[in-house]
Coordinates of C-alpha atoms in Angstrom, one line a residue:
X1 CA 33.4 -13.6 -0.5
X2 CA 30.7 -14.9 2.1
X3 CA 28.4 -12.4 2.4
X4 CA 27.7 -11.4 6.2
X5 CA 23.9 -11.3 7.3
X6 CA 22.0 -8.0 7.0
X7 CA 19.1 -6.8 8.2
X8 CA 17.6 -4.3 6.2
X9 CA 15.2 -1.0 7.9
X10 CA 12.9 0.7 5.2
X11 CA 13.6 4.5 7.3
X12 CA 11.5 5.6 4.5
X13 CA 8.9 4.1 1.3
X14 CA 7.7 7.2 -0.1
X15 CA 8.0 9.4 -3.3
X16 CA 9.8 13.0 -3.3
X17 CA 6.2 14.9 -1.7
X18 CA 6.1 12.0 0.8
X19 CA 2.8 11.0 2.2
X20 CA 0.7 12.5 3.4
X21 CA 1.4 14.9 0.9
X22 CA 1.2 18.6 2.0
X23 CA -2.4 19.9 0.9
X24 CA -3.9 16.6 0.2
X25 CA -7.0 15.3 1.6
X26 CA -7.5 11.8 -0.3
X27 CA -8.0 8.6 1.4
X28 CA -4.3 7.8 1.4
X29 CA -3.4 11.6 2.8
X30 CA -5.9 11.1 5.4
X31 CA -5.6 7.4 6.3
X32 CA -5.0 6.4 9.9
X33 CA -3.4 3.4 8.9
X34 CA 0.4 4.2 9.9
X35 CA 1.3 2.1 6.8
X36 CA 0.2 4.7 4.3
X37 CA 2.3 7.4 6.0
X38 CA 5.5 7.2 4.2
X39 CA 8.9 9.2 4.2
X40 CA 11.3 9.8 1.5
X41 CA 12.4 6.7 0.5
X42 CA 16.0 5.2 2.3
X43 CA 17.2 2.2 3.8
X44 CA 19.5 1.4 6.3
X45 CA 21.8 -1.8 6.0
X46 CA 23.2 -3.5 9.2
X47 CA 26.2 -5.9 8.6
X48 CA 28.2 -7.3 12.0
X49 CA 30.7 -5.0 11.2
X50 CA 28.9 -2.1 9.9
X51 CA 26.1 0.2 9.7
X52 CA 25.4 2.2 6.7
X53 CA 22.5 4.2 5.0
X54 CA 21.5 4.6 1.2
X55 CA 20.7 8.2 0.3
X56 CA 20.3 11.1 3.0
X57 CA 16.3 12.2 2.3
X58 CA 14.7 15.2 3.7
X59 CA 13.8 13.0 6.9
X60 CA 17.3 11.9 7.4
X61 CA 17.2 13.4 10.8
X62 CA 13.8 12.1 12.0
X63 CA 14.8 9.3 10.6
X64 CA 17.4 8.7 12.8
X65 CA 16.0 9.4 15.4
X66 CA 12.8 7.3 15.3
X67 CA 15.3 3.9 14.2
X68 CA 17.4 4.7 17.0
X69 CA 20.8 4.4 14.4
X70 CA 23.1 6.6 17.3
X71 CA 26.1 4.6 14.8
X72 CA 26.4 5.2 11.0
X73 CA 29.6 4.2 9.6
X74 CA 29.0 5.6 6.0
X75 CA 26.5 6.5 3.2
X76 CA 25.8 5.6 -0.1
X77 CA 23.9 7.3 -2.7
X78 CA 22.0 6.7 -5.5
X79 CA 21.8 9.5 -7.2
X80 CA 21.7 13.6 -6.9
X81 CA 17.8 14.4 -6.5
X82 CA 16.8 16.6 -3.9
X83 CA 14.6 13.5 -2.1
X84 CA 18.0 11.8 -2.1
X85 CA 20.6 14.1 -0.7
X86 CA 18.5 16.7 1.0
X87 CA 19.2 15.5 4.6
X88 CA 23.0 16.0 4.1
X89 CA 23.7 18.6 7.1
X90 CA 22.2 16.0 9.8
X91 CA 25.0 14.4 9.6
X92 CA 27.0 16.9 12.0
X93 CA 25.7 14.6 14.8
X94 CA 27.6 11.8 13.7
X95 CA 30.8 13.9 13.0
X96 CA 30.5 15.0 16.5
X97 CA 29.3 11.9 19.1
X98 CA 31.7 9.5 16.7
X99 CA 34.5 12.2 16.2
X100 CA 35.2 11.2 12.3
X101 CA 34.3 12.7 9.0
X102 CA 31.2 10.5 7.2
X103 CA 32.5 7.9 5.0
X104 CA 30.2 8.9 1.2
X105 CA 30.2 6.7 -1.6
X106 CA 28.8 8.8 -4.8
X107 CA 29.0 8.7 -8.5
X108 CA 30.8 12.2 -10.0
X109 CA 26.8 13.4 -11.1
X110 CA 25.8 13.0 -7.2
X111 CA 29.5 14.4 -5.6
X112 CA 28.8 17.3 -8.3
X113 CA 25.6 18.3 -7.1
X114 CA 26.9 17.6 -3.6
X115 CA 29.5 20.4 -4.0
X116 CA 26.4 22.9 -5.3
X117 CA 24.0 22.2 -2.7
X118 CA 26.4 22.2 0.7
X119 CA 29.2 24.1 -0.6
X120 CA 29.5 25.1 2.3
X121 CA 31.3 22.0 3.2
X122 CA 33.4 21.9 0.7
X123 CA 34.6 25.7 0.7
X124 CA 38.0 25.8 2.9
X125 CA 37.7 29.6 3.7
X126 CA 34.2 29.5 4.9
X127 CA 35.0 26.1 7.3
X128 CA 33.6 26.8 10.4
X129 CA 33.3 24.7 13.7
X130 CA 30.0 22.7 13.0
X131 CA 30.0 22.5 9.3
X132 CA 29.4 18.9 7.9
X133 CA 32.9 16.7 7.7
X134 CA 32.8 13.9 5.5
X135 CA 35.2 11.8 3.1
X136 CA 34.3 11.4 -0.4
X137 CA 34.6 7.8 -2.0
X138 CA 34.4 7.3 -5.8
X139 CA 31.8 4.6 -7.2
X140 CA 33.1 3.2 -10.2
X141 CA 31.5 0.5 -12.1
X142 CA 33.2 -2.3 -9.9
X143 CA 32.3 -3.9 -6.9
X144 CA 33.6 -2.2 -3.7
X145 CA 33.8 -2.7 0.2
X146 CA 32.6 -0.8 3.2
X147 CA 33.8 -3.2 6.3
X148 CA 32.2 -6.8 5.4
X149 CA 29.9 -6.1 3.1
X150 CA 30.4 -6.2 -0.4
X151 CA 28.9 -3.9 -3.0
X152 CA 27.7 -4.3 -6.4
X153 CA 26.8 -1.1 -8.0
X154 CA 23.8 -1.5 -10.5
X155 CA 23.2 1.2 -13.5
X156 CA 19.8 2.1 -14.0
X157 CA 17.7 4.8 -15.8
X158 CA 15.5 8.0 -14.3
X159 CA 14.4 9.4 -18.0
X160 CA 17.6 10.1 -18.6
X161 CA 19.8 10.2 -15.7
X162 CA 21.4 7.5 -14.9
X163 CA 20.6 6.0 -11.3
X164 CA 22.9 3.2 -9.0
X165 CA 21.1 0.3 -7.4
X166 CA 23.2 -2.0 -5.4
X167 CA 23.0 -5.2 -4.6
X168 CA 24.7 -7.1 -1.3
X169 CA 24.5 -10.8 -1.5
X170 CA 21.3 -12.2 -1.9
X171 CA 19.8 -8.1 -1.5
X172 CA 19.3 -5.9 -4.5
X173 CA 17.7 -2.5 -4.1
X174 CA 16.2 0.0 -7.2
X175 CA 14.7 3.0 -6.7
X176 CA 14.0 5.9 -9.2
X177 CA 14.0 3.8 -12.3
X178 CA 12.2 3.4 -15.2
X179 CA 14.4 1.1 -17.5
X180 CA 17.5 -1.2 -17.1
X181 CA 19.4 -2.6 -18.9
X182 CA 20.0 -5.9 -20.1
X183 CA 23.5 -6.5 -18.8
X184 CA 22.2 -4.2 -15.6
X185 CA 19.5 -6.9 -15.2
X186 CA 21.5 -9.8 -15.0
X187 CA 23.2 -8.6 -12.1
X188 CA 20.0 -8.8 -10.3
X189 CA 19.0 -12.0 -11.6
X190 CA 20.1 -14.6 -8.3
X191 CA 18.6 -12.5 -5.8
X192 CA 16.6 -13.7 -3.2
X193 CA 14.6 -10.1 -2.2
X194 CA 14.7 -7.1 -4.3
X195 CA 13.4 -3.7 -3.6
X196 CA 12.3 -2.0 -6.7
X197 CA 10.4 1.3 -6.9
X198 CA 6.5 1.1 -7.8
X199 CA 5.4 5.0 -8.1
X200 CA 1.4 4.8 -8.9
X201 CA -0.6 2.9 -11.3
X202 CA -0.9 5.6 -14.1
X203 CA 2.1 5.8 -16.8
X204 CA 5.3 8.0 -15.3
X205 CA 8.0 9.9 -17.3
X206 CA 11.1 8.3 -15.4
X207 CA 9.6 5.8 -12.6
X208 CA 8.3 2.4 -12.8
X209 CA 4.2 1.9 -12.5
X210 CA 2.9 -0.9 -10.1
X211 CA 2.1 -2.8 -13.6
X212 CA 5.7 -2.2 -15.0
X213 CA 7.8 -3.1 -11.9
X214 CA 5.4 -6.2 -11.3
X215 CA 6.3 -6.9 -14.9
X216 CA 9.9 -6.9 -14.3
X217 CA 10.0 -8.6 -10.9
X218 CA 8.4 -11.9 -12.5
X219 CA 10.8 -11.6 -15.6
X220 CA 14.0 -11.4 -12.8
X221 CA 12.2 -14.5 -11.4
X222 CA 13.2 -13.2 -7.7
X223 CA 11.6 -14.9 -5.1
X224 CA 10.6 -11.7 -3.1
X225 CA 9.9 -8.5 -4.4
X226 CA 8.9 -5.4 -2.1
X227 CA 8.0 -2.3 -3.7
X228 CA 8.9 1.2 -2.5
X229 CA 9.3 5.2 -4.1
X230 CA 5.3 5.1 -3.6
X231 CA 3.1 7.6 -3.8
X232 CA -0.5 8.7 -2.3
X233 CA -1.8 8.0 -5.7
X234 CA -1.3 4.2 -5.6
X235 CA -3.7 3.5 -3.1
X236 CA -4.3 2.4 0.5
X237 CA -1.7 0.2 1.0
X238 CA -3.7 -3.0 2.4
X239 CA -6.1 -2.7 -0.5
X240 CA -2.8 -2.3 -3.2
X241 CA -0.9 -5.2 -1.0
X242 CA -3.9 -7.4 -1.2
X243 CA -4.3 -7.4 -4.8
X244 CA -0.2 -7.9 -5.3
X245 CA 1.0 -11.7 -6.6
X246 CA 2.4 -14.5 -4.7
X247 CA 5.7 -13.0 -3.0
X248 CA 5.1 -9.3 -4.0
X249 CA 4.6 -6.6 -1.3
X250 CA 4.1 -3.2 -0.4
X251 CA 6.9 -2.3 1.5
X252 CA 6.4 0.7 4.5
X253 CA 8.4 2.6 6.9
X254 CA 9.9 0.8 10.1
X255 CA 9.8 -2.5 7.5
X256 CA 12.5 -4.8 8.5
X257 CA 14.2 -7.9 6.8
X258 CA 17.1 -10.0 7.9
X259 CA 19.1 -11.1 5.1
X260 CA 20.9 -14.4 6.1
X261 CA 23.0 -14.6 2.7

C-alpha cells in the first residue's frame, strides 16, 4: 500500500494528573513556559481522506476545541484507563453537526470497560435523544483500514495489561508501556519518528523512565524519537529537551509533524 501523508497534532503530552497537576506548586506546576503545561496525552492523525484521534482523554473536549478538529471520522484506543477513555461523551457533538454514529476501534479489554463506564450508551431502554452514538470496530492482531490509512496494531505492556501502539507508515506511536516484546519491537523497527512514552526519571511500576525509553529508542535505531505520557516530575521541559541526544525530543501540546511516508 502507499502510505498517504499525515500530519500528526500532539492535543495532549501529559500523564493521567496532567500538568500542572492539581495542588502542586513545583517549578514545572508553576512554570510560565506553555510547554510544560500538558494535557492527557492524545494525538490526532490527518490523512487526505481522513481525520482520526487516538484515545478520548479527560480534555477531549477542550481539546477539540483549541485544535479546531470540527471533523473526526473515527477513534482509536489504546487501552481502557481512565486518562484514555474518559472524554467519551464529547463526542455527542460530532454525532450531531456530522449526523453519524463515531466510528471506535478497541481491543475487547477497552470495549469492556467501555460498556461499564458509559453504559448508558450501550443500554437500549435507557436511549435517550443526546446519548453518545457510536459503532464499535474490533482490533484484532492484523493490520486494518480506516479510509487511506493503514494500521498496524502493536502489543505492548502496562505492568500487566496489555496496551496497543500503532504504527502508520513511517509513524509509530507507544504510550503507557513499560516492556515490549521482541516480535512487538520489530514492528517498530523501520520507522522514521516514533512517539514513545517517557514518565519521569525515577523507576515506575508500568511506564518507561526517560533513561529506559532513551534506551530503547537507540536500540530501535529510529531516526526521531519524541517522548510523551510526561509528568511534572521530569522537569522543565527546555532544561530535560536540552540534555536529550541527537534526534530525541520532548514532545508538548499543539506539537505538529507532517509525515510524508
Amino acid at each position: 500500500m502507499n502510505y498517504p501523508p499525515l500530519q500528526i497534532t500532539f492535543l495532549g503530552t501529559g500523564t493521567s494528573g496532567g500538568v500542572p497537576m492539581i495542588g502542586c506548586d513545583c517549578i514545572v506546576c508553576t512554570s510560565k513556559n506553555p510547554k510544560d503545561n500538558r494535557l492527557r496525552s492524545s494525538i490526532k492523525i490527518t490523512s487526505p481522506e481522513k481525520t482520526i484521534v487516538i484515545d478520548t482523554t479527560p480534555d477531549f473536549r477542550y481539546q477539540m476545541l483549541r485544535s479546531s478538529t470540527n471533523r473526526l471520522d473515527a477513534i482509536v484506543f489504546t487501552h481502557p484507563h481512565k486518562d484514555h477513555i474518559g472524554g467519551l461523551d464529547d463526542i455527542r457533538a460530532y454525532n450531531h453537526f456530522m449526523n453519524q454514529p463515531m466510528e471506535l476501534y478497541v481491543n475487547k479489554l477497552t470495549e469492556d470497560s467501555l460498556r461499564r463506564e458509559f453504559y448508558y450508551a450501550f443500554d437500549e431502554t435507557q436511549r435517550f435523544k443526546g446519548v453518545p452514538e457510536f459503532k464499535i470496530h474490533h482490533i484484532e492482531k492484523d493490520i486494518f483500514t480506516i479510509g487511506d490509512m493503514e494500521i498496524e496494531p502493536i502489543k505492548v505492556w502496562h505492568h500487566l495489561m496489555p496496551v496497543l501502539g500503532f504504527r502508520f507508515g513511517n509513524f509509530t506511536y507507544i504510550t503507557d508501556a513499560n516492556r515490549i516484546d521482541k516480535l512487538e519491537k520489530d514492528k517498530i523497527k523501520g520507522s522514521e519518528i516514533l512517539v514513545l512514552n517517557a514518565l519521569r526519571r525515577e523507576p515506575h511500576l508500568s511506564h518507561f523512565t526517560l533513561e529506559e525509553a532513551i534506551e530503547l529508542a537507540k536500540e530501535l535505531e529510529v531516526p526521531k524519537v519524541y517522548f510523551t505520557h510526561i509528568s511534572h516530575q521530569l522537569g522543565l521541559h527546555n532544561e530535560v529537551e536540552a540534555e536529550l541526544p541527537k534526534g530525541m525530543h520532548l514532545a508538548h501540546d499543539g506539537l505538529e509533524l507532517v509525515i510524508r511516508n
